[in-house]
Amino acid sequence: MAGYLITSLLSLITNLLPSITAYAQAPSSSSSNSNNCERGRARAVEEDLERLMRTLERIKATLYDAEEREIRDRAVKLWLKELKNVTYDAEDVLSEYQYEVTRFQVESRNASESSSSHKRKKMEYNEYIVSIPDGMVDRLKKIRSRFDEIAKDREALQLRESDGVRHPNNKLLRPPTGHMVDEASIFGRDAEIKEVIDFLLSEKEKPFSVISIIGKGGLGKTTIAQLVYKDERVTRCFDLFGWVCVSEEFDVGRLTKAIIETITKINYGLSELSSLQEKLAKTVKGKTIVLVLDDVWNENQSLWEFLRVPFKEAKLVRILVTTRNTKVADVMQTTTYFRPTNLPKDSCWQLFQHYASCGTSDTMPPHLVKMGREIMRKCGGLPLAVKSIASLLRHETDEGWKEILESDLWEIQESKEAIFPALEISYAHLPAHLKPCFLFCSMYPKDYLLKKKILIELWMSHGYIESRGKKGIREIGAEYYKGLKERSFLDDFSDRSSECCKLHDIIHDLARLKSENEHYSVDISQPLGIEERKILGEAYHVYACSVMGYVNQILPQNQGLRTLSTELSQYQKLSLWNLPKFEALRVLQWKELSLTGIPNSISELKHLAYLSITSDDLKMLPSSIGGLLNLKFLNIQSRDLLDYVPHGLVNFPAIKTMRANLRVKTIAWLKDMTDLEGNLSIYGVSNLKDAQRASLKNKCKLETLELCWDPLLYRFDYTEKSWLKLKLEPKACEDEWVGVDDEDFSLLDSLQPHSNIKKLQVFEYSSATLPGWMSDPSSLQSIQEISLDFFKNIQSLPFRNLHNLKHLRISACNSIRVLQLEQQPSQLEELHILLCMNLEFITGLGNLDKLATLEILSCPVLKSITMDGLQLVEPTEPNGDSSKENPLIGRQSISSLTKLEICSCSSLRVLPNGLIPKATLSFKLGMYHKSNQHSIG
C-alpha cells in the first residue's frame, strides 16, 4: 500500500514540476518586489520538490523489505503508518496546486474565446504559468522535513534497499482462467451434505426445528448450506425457500423484511416490525418452508424469539443456520448440531489442483506436485486456505512456489484460526497495484454487495489504477477486478442486471487487519465507545449506515477523510452542511431519501473526484457544482427531473461519467468535457450556437448519442451505465437565436459526434435532407446501431459502406415510399421497420445475407417485398382454399434469418421465395389484421 502511495506521489510531482518551473523562470513585465517574491516562492517550491523526489526514491527502494517485515516487527509497522500519513498530506498540498492549475487553464480558455488574437496568444503562453498559493511553501517544507526524518528512521530500522519487485513483470505460468463457485469446485463434502439433508427431511412430526452447522471460519459451512439449499431432494419437498445472510447485526425488523423478500421476491415497502411480522405470518401460513440463516452471531435469546414468532403459522419449518459459535446455536434452540470436519487429505489435493492448475496433477510438473502437496499440508485442511493459496500459486513462477513453501509467515499466529497464515502469504504476494484496491473493499460492512462498475470507478477516483499504454483506464480497472477475483480475494455474485462481488468474511477480516483502521464502517444506534470514536476520527475511508447524531459530532473532526459513503433512511440525517470541513475528500456517496438540497459550499471540495447523491426529494443541483474541476464521476439519482442552471465559468474538464436526468437551459457547458464516457441524450435541441458550443465532435469516448427535437418525448432513465440525459427548456438561449434556412439540418450538422460513436438515435427530425457526416463512412466508422424515429420528410436512407453497422431501426418515417435495401450495408443483422404509413415497396432484401431478425410492423400500404433490386412484384389475392399451400410462405431459404415478424401490413399479400429459411424460424404473419404464430422445424 505504501509503495503505491509513493509511486502516485512521485507521478503527481512529475506532472506539476513543469508548471512550477515555468512560473519561476517566466519573464516579468514588472520588477516589483511582489513579483520577485512570488518567483522566489516558486523557486523554493521547485527545489523542495526536487529534493523530495530524491528522498522518496530512496524510501521507495526499501519498501519491499519494510512490507515483508511489517507483520513481525511493530516498529516497522509504525514507520509504514507514519509514511502513509505524511504521503497523504503531501498529496493534498500538491493536489490543491493542481486544482489551481486546472482552474487557471479553464478560465484562460473561456476568456480567450472573446479575446483578440494578440491577447489569445499571450493567454496560450501563460496557460501553465500559475502562481504559488500562499502557505504552500511553508507546508511543503514541513512535509519535506517529515520525509527526511522518515528516511533517517529507515536507516535506524536497517531496512535494506531492493528494486521492490518480487516477480519480474508478474508474468503467469499459464494464461489466467476464471472460476465460479459451483459444484465443480467443491470436493469431499458429499457425505456431509447428505447427512444435513437427512436431518432436514426427517422428524416430520416436529413442526419447527433448527439445524446448526457450526465450525471455524473458512471451513466451508456456507458452501455446505448452499449445496443443501439447491439439492433436488430438498426443493421437491418444501413449498417456500429463503436465504438471508445475517452477519453481525441481528436486527429483527431488517431480517424479517429480508426473509419476506427472499421468499416472495417482492419488496412490499413495509418498515414497521408489526406490519412485517403480520406479512410474514400470512406468507408462510399453512406452508412448508426451508430458511437458511447464514453467518449468525447473535447471542441474545429474546431477539431470536421475536424473529421466530411469525413462523408459528407455518405447517412445517426447517431453519438451517451457519455459525462459528456453539452458544449462538444454543440460543436458537438448535435441534440438530452438525460440525463439519476439515477436508481430508485427498479432497484437499483435488481442491488444490482445481485452483492451482485448473486440472489434475498430470498437468503439473513433478517438482511442483511435491511442493504443492507440502504447501497444501500447511493449510490444515481448511478449504478457504487451500483455495486462497492455490489461486495465488497459479500466478507464480517455480521460484515463487519455493518461496511460499519456505515462508516464515506460516508460523505467525495472528489468529486462533489456522487460516490466517495462508491468507497472510496470499496478501503478501498480491501485486502491489492490487493491494489498495483490495483494502478499499473493507470499508464496507461484511456481506456488502459491491457492484463491479461502481467499484472500478471508486478505484479510479482515488487514483489506484495506473494508466498503461493505449489501454483505457476503465479497461485496466476491469483487469484489476479480474486479478482479485482469480486470486480468490473477491467472490463473484453476479446477476442478470449487474456484476457484483463481496468479500468472504475471513477475507474481510484480513483486509481490516492489513488496513490498520484506515477503512471503517459504522452502523450504530447507541453512542460510540472511546475506541470507536478514536478510529472514526482518524480513518481515511468511512461508510456510515443507519447512524444517529453521534457521527455528526465526530466526523467533522476528521479533516483527512478521503471517502465518505452513507446510506440513511428517510428518518435519519447526517448534515451535508459540514462538507467544507472534509477538505481532503475524494469520494462522496450520499444516500439520504429525504435530502432536499445540496449546499453551494460543495464547490469547496477541491479534490472531489466522485460524487453520488441518491434522494427521493432532491429537486435541483446548485450551479456551484460546476466548480468541482477534479470531478470525474457524477451520479445523481432522484425521482424527478433535476433543475440545473449552469452559469459563468461552469466546466467539468475531468468528467468521465455522468448518471443524471437534468433540466437545463443550455448545453454549452458540455464543451470541455472531452473525457465524457457512455451515453448522452439531449431532448429539445433548438439553438444553433448552443449546439455548436457543446462540441460533441471532440468527445471521443462517447458510445451512444440520442438527439430529439421534441422535449415532450423525454424519457426518464436511470441505469448503472454512464447515461446523461438533458432536457432543454423551450426557447433556450433565445437571445442568441440564429436564423437559418433549414434549421433542423444545421442543428443536426452541428451536433456531429466523434467517429468512435457506436449507437446513434435521432427523433423528430423534420428536414428533407441529412447532413454530410451521416453519409460519410469515415464519420461513422465505428457505428453499430442506428435508429431514426419520426422523420417527417426524409425519402431515402443515406447509409453506405458502414461496415460495422449491425442494427437498423426505421420508425414513423412517413415520406419513405421505397426502401431500397440493396443500398444498405450488407452485414446488417437486425432490421426493424415500424409505422411507416406510406411505405409501399421494400427491395433488395437478398443483399442482407447476414440478417437474423426482420421486423415489419404497421406499414398499412406496403405492397411488396423483393429479394432483388428495383423489379417490383405486384401483389396477388390470397387463395381462399385453406387446403392448398399457404401462398404467404416461400419455398427457398435465407440461412441467416432466425426471426421474422410481419404484422398489421394489410396490403401485403405475398412474401418472396427465399425469405423463409429451412432452418428453425420463429415468425408471425398478420397481414390481414390478424396475427398467427407459426413455427417451422
mmCIF file with all atom_site columns, C-alpha atoms in Angstrom, residues 53-163:
data_model
loop_
_atom_site.group_PDB
_atom_site.id
_atom_site.type_symbol
_atom_site.label_atom_id
_atom_site.label_alt_id
_atom_site.label_comp_id
_atom_site.label_asym_id
_atom_site.label_entity_id
_atom_site.label_seq_id
_atom_site.pdbx_PDB_ins_code
_atom_site.Cartn_x
_atom_site.Cartn_y
_atom_site.Cartn_z
_atom_site.occupancy
_atom_site.B_iso_or_equiv
_atom_site.pdbx_formal_charge
_atom_site.auth_seq_id
_atom_site.auth_comp_id
_atom_site.auth_asym_id
_atom_site.auth_atom_id
_atom_site.pdbx_PDB_model_num
ATOM 1   C CA . MET A 1 53  ? 11.689  13.274 -5.148  1.00 0.00 ? 53  MET A CA 1
ATOM 2   C CA . ARG A 1 54  ? 15.220  12.104 -4.349  1.00 0.00 ? 54  ARG A CA 1
ATOM 3   C CA . THR A 1 55  ? 14.180  11.238 -0.787  1.00 0.00 ? 55  THR A CA 1
ATOM 4   C CA . LEU A 1 56  ? 11.102  9.381  -1.997  1.00 0.00 ? 56  LEU A CA 1
ATOM 5   C CA . GLU A 1 57  ? 13.142  7.301  -4.420  1.00 0.00 ? 57  GLU A CA 1
ATOM 6   C CA . ARG A 1 58  ? 15.408  6.191  -1.560  1.00 0.00 ? 58  ARG A CA 1
ATOM 7   C CA . ILE A 1 59  ? 12.431  5.357  0.661   1.00 0.00 ? 59  ILE A CA 1
ATOM 8   C CA . LYS A 1 60  ? 10.697  3.509  -2.162  1.00 0.00 ? 60  LYS A CA 1
ATOM 9   C CA . ALA A 1 61  ? 13.734  1.279  -2.631  1.00 0.00 ? 61  ALA A CA 1
ATOM 10  C CA . THR A 1 62  ? 13.321  -0.053 0.924   1.00 0.00 ? 62  THR A CA 1
ATOM 11  C CA . LEU A 1 63  ? 9.551   -0.624 0.903   1.00 0.00 ? 63  LEU A CA 1
ATOM 12  C CA . TYR A 1 64  ? 9.797   -4.214 -0.258  1.00 0.00 ? 64  TYR A CA 1
ATOM 13  C CA . ASP A 1 65  ? 11.825  -5.146 2.824   1.00 0.00 ? 65  ASP A CA 1
ATOM 14  C CA . ALA A 1 66  ? 9.619   -2.981 5.082   1.00 0.00 ? 66  ALA A CA 1
ATOM 15  C CA . GLU A 1 67  ? 6.383   -4.601 3.971   1.00 0.00 ? 67  GLU A CA 1
ATOM 16  C CA . GLU A 1 68  ? 7.958   -8.051 4.378   1.00 0.00 ? 68  GLU A CA 1
ATOM 17  C CA . ARG A 1 69  ? 8.915   -7.204 7.980   1.00 0.00 ? 69  ARG A CA 1
ATOM 18  C CA . GLU A 1 70  ? 5.700   -5.323 8.794   1.00 0.00 ? 70  GLU A CA 1
ATOM 19  C CA . ILE A 1 71  ? 3.858   -8.407 10.040  1.00 0.00 ? 71  ILE A CA 1
ATOM 20  C CA . ARG A 1 72  ? 6.590   -9.343 12.526  1.00 0.00 ? 72  ARG A CA 1
ATOM 21  C CA . ASP A 1 73  ? 8.119   -6.001 13.522  1.00 0.00 ? 73  ASP A CA 1
ATOM 22  C CA . ARG A 1 74  ? 5.890   -3.438 15.245  1.00 0.00 ? 74  ARG A CA 1
ATOM 23  C CA . ALA A 1 75  ? 8.477   -0.669 14.789  1.00 0.00 ? 75  ALA A CA 1
ATOM 24  C CA . VAL A 1 76  ? 8.399   -1.188 11.035  1.00 0.00 ? 76  VAL A CA 1
ATOM 25  C CA . LYS A 1 77  ? 4.612   -1.201 11.095  1.00 0.00 ? 77  LYS A CA 1
ATOM 26  C CA . LEU A 1 78  ? 4.581   2.199  12.852  1.00 0.00 ? 78  LEU A CA 1
ATOM 27  C CA . TRP A 1 79  ? 7.170   3.516  10.374  1.00 0.00 ? 79  TRP A CA 1
ATOM 28  C CA . LEU A 1 80  ? 4.970   2.495  7.455   1.00 0.00 ? 80  LEU A CA 1
ATOM 29  C CA . LYS A 1 81  ? 1.926   4.109  9.054   1.00 0.00 ? 81  LYS A CA 1
ATOM 30  C CA . GLU A 1 82  ? 3.738   7.418  9.502   1.00 0.00 ? 82  GLU A CA 1
ATOM 31  C CA . LEU A 1 83  ? 4.998   7.171  5.927   1.00 0.00 ? 83  LEU A CA 1
ATOM 32  C CA . LYS A 1 84  ? 1.435   6.760  4.659   1.00 0.00 ? 84  LYS A CA 1
ATOM 33  C CA . ASN A 1 85  ? 0.156   9.672  6.738   1.00 0.00 ? 85  ASN A CA 1
ATOM 34  C CA . VAL A 1 86  ? 2.773   12.144 5.535   1.00 0.00 ? 86  VAL A CA 1
ATOM 35  C CA . THR A 1 87  ? 2.354   10.905 1.948   1.00 0.00 ? 87  THR A CA 1
ATOM 36  C CA . TYR A 1 88  ? -1.361  11.675 2.154   1.00 0.00 ? 88  TYR A CA 1
ATOM 37  C CA . ASP A 1 89  ? -0.569  15.181 3.473   1.00 0.00 ? 89  ASP A CA 1
ATOM 38  C CA . ALA A 1 90  ? 1.887   15.816 0.655   1.00 0.00 ? 90  ALA A CA 1
ATOM 39  C CA . GLU A 1 91  ? -0.632  14.595 -1.888  1.00 0.00 ? 91  GLU A CA 1
ATOM 40  C CA . ASP A 1 92  ? -3.225  17.052 -0.534  1.00 0.00 ? 92  ASP A CA 1
ATOM 41  C CA . VAL A 1 93  ? -0.877  20.041 -0.819  1.00 0.00 ? 93  VAL A CA 1
ATOM 42  C CA . LEU A 1 94  ? 0.154   19.216 -4.371  1.00 0.00 ? 94  LEU A CA 1
ATOM 43  C CA . SER A 1 95  ? -3.401  18.365 -5.405  1.00 0.00 ? 95  SER A CA 1
ATOM 44  C CA . GLU A 1 96  ? -4.509  21.828 -4.273  1.00 0.00 ? 96  GLU A CA 1
ATOM 45  C CA . TYR A 1 97  ? -1.918  23.376 -6.563  1.00 0.00 ? 97  TYR A CA 1
ATOM 46  C CA . GLN A 1 98  ? -3.016  21.071 -9.387  1.00 0.00 ? 98  GLN A CA 1
ATOM 47  C CA . TYR A 1 99  ? -6.571  22.345 -8.846  1.00 0.00 ? 99  TYR A CA 1
ATOM 48  C CA . GLU A 1 100 ? -5.353  25.926 -9.269  1.00 0.00 ? 100 GLU A CA 1
ATOM 49  C CA . VAL A 1 101 ? -3.540  24.975 -12.483 1.00 0.00 ? 101 VAL A CA 1
ATOM 50  C CA . THR A 1 102 ? -6.736  23.384 -13.855 1.00 0.00 ? 102 THR A CA 1
ATOM 51  C CA . ARG A 1 103 ? -8.861  26.375 -12.815 1.00 0.00 ? 103 ARG A CA 1
ATOM 52  C CA . PHE A 1 104 ? -6.447  28.785 -14.483 1.00 0.00 ? 104 PHE A CA 1
ATOM 53  C CA . GLN A 1 105 ? -6.490  26.739 -17.708 1.00 0.00 ? 105 GLN A CA 1
ATOM 54  C CA . VAL A 1 106 ? -10.290 26.637 -17.785 1.00 0.00 ? 106 VAL A CA 1
ATOM 55  C CA . GLU A 1 107 ? -10.607 30.376 -17.148 1.00 0.00 ? 107 GLU A CA 1
ATOM 56  C CA . SER A 1 108 ? -7.967  31.140 -19.774 1.00 0.00 ? 108 SER A CA 1
ATOM 57  C CA . ARG A 1 109 ? -9.752  29.082 -22.436 1.00 0.00 ? 109 ARG A CA 1
ATOM 58  C CA . ASN A 1 110 ? -13.088 30.688 -21.653 1.00 0.00 ? 110 ASN A CA 1
ATOM 59  C CA . ALA A 1 111 ? -11.651 34.171 -21.690 1.00 0.00 ? 111 ALA A CA 1
ATOM 60  C CA . SER A 1 112 ? -9.771  33.563 -24.938 1.00 0.00 ? 112 SER A CA 1
ATOM 61  C CA . GLU A 1 113 ? -13.000 32.855 -26.811 1.00 0.00 ? 113 GLU A CA 1
ATOM 62  C CA . SER A 1 114 ? -13.910 36.528 -26.670 1.00 0.00 ? 114 SER A CA 1
ATOM 63  C CA . SER A 1 115 ? -10.389 37.991 -26.825 1.00 0.00 ? 115 SER A CA 1
ATOM 64  C CA . SER A 1 116 ? -8.330  39.442 -29.647 1.00 0.00 ? 116 SER A CA 1
ATOM 65  C CA . SER A 1 117 ? -5.680  37.389 -31.433 1.00 0.00 ? 117 SER A CA 1
ATOM 66  C CA . HIS A 1 118 ? -2.833  39.155 -29.550 1.00 0.00 ? 118 HIS A CA 1
ATOM 67  C CA . LYS A 1 119 ? -4.412  38.521 -26.161 1.00 0.00 ? 119 LYS A CA 1
ATOM 68  C CA . ARG A 1 120 ? -5.197  34.931 -27.105 1.00 0.00 ? 120 ARG A CA 1
ATOM 69  C CA . LYS A 1 121 ? -1.532  34.203 -27.916 1.00 0.00 ? 121 LYS A CA 1
ATOM 70  C CA . LYS A 1 122 ? -0.491  35.725 -24.597 1.00 0.00 ? 122 LYS A CA 1
ATOM 71  C CA . MET A 1 123 ? -3.006  33.545 -22.766 1.00 0.00 ? 123 MET A CA 1
ATOM 72  C CA . GLU A 1 124 ? -1.765  30.449 -24.563 1.00 0.00 ? 124 GLU A CA 1
ATOM 73  C CA . TYR A 1 125 ? 1.781   31.342 -23.488 1.00 0.00 ? 125 TYR A CA 1
ATOM 74  C CA . ASN A 1 126 ? 0.706   31.784 -19.869 1.00 0.00 ? 126 ASN A CA 1
ATOM 75  C CA . GLU A 1 127 ? -1.627  28.760 -19.818 1.00 0.00 ? 127 GLU A CA 1
ATOM 76  C CA . TYR A 1 128 ? 0.578   26.745 -17.472 1.00 0.00 ? 128 TYR A CA 1
ATOM 77  C CA . ILE A 1 129 ? 2.097   29.643 -15.529 1.00 0.00 ? 129 ILE A CA 1
ATOM 78  C CA . VAL A 1 130 ? 0.241   29.668 -12.222 1.00 0.00 ? 130 VAL A CA 1
ATOM 79  C CA . SER A 1 131 ? 1.389   31.496 -9.117  1.00 0.00 ? 131 SER A CA 1
ATOM 80  C CA . ILE A 1 132 ? 2.202   29.576 -5.926  1.00 0.00 ? 132 ILE A CA 1
ATOM 81  C CA . PRO A 1 133 ? -0.672  29.800 -3.397  1.00 0.00 ? 133 PRO A CA 1
ATOM 82  C CA . ASP A 1 134 ? 0.001   31.425 -0.035  1.00 0.00 ? 134 ASP A CA 1
ATOM 83  C CA . GLY A 1 135 ? 1.206   28.961 2.560   1.00 0.00 ? 135 GLY A CA 1
ATOM 84  C CA . MET A 1 136 ? 2.276   26.273 0.073   1.00 0.00 ? 136 MET A CA 1
ATOM 85  C CA . VAL A 1 137 ? 5.984   26.918 0.617   1.00 0.00 ? 137 VAL A CA 1
ATOM 86  C CA . ASP A 1 138 ? 5.781   26.510 4.396   1.00 0.00 ? 138 ASP A CA 1
ATOM 87  C CA . ARG A 1 139 ? 3.544   23.426 4.184   1.00 0.00 ? 139 ARG A CA 1
ATOM 88  C CA . LEU A 1 140 ? 5.895   21.744 1.720   1.00 0.00 ? 140 LEU A CA 1
ATOM 89  C CA . LYS A 1 141 ? 8.960   22.497 3.862   1.00 0.00 ? 141 LYS A CA 1
ATOM 90  C CA . LYS A 1 142 ? 7.310   20.854 6.871   1.00 0.00 ? 142 LYS A CA 1
ATOM 91  C CA . ILE A 1 143 ? 6.337   17.845 4.780   1.00 0.00 ? 143 ILE A CA 1
ATOM 92  C CA . ARG A 1 144 ? 9.841   17.542 3.341   1.00 0.00 ? 144 ARG A CA 1
ATOM 93  C CA . SER A 1 145 ? 11.280  17.671 6.855   1.00 0.00 ? 145 SER A CA 1
ATOM 94  C CA . ARG A 1 146 ? 8.956   14.863 7.938   1.00 0.00 ? 146 ARG A CA 1
ATOM 95  C CA . PHE A 1 147 ? 10.065  12.780 4.966   1.00 0.00 ? 147 PHE A CA 1
ATOM 96  C CA . ASP A 1 148 ? 13.718  13.447 5.866   1.00 0.00 ? 148 ASP A CA 1
ATOM 97  C CA . GLU A 1 149 ? 13.060  12.154 9.378   1.00 0.00 ? 149 GLU A CA 1
ATOM 98  C CA . ILE A 1 150 ? 11.362  9.061  7.952   1.00 0.00 ? 150 ILE A CA 1
ATOM 99  C CA . ALA A 1 151 ? 14.380  8.483  5.715   1.00 0.00 ? 151 ALA A CA 1
ATOM 100 C CA . LYS A 1 152 ? 16.682  8.622  8.762   1.00 0.00 ? 152 LYS A CA 1
ATOM 101 C CA . ASP A 1 153 ? 14.425  6.196  10.659  1.00 0.00 ? 153 ASP A CA 1
ATOM 102 C CA . ARG A 1 154 ? 14.723  3.861  7.677   1.00 0.00 ? 154 ARG A CA 1
ATOM 103 C CA . GLU A 1 155 ? 18.450  3.619  8.339   1.00 0.00 ? 155 GLU A CA 1
ATOM 104 C CA . ALA A 1 156 ? 17.859  3.026  12.045  1.00 0.00 ? 156 ALA A CA 1
ATOM 105 C CA . LEU A 1 157 ? 15.481  0.180  11.211  1.00 0.00 ? 157 LEU A CA 1
ATOM 106 C CA . GLN A 1 158 ? 18.170  -1.291 8.933   1.00 0.00 ? 158 GLN A CA 1
ATOM 107 C CA . LEU A 1 159 ? 15.800  -1.661 6.027   1.00 0.00 ? 159 LEU A CA 1
ATOM 108 C CA . ARG A 1 160 ? 17.712  -2.977 3.061   1.00 0.00 ? 160 ARG A CA 1
ATOM 109 C CA . GLU A 1 161 ? 17.288  -1.498 -0.386  1.00 0.00 ? 161 GLU A CA 1
ATOM 110 C CA . SER A 1 162 ? 15.982  -3.539 -3.304  1.00 0.00 ? 162 SER A CA 1
ATOM 111 C CA . ASP A 1 163 ? 14.115  -2.962 -6.517  1.00 0.00 ? 163 ASP A CA 1
#
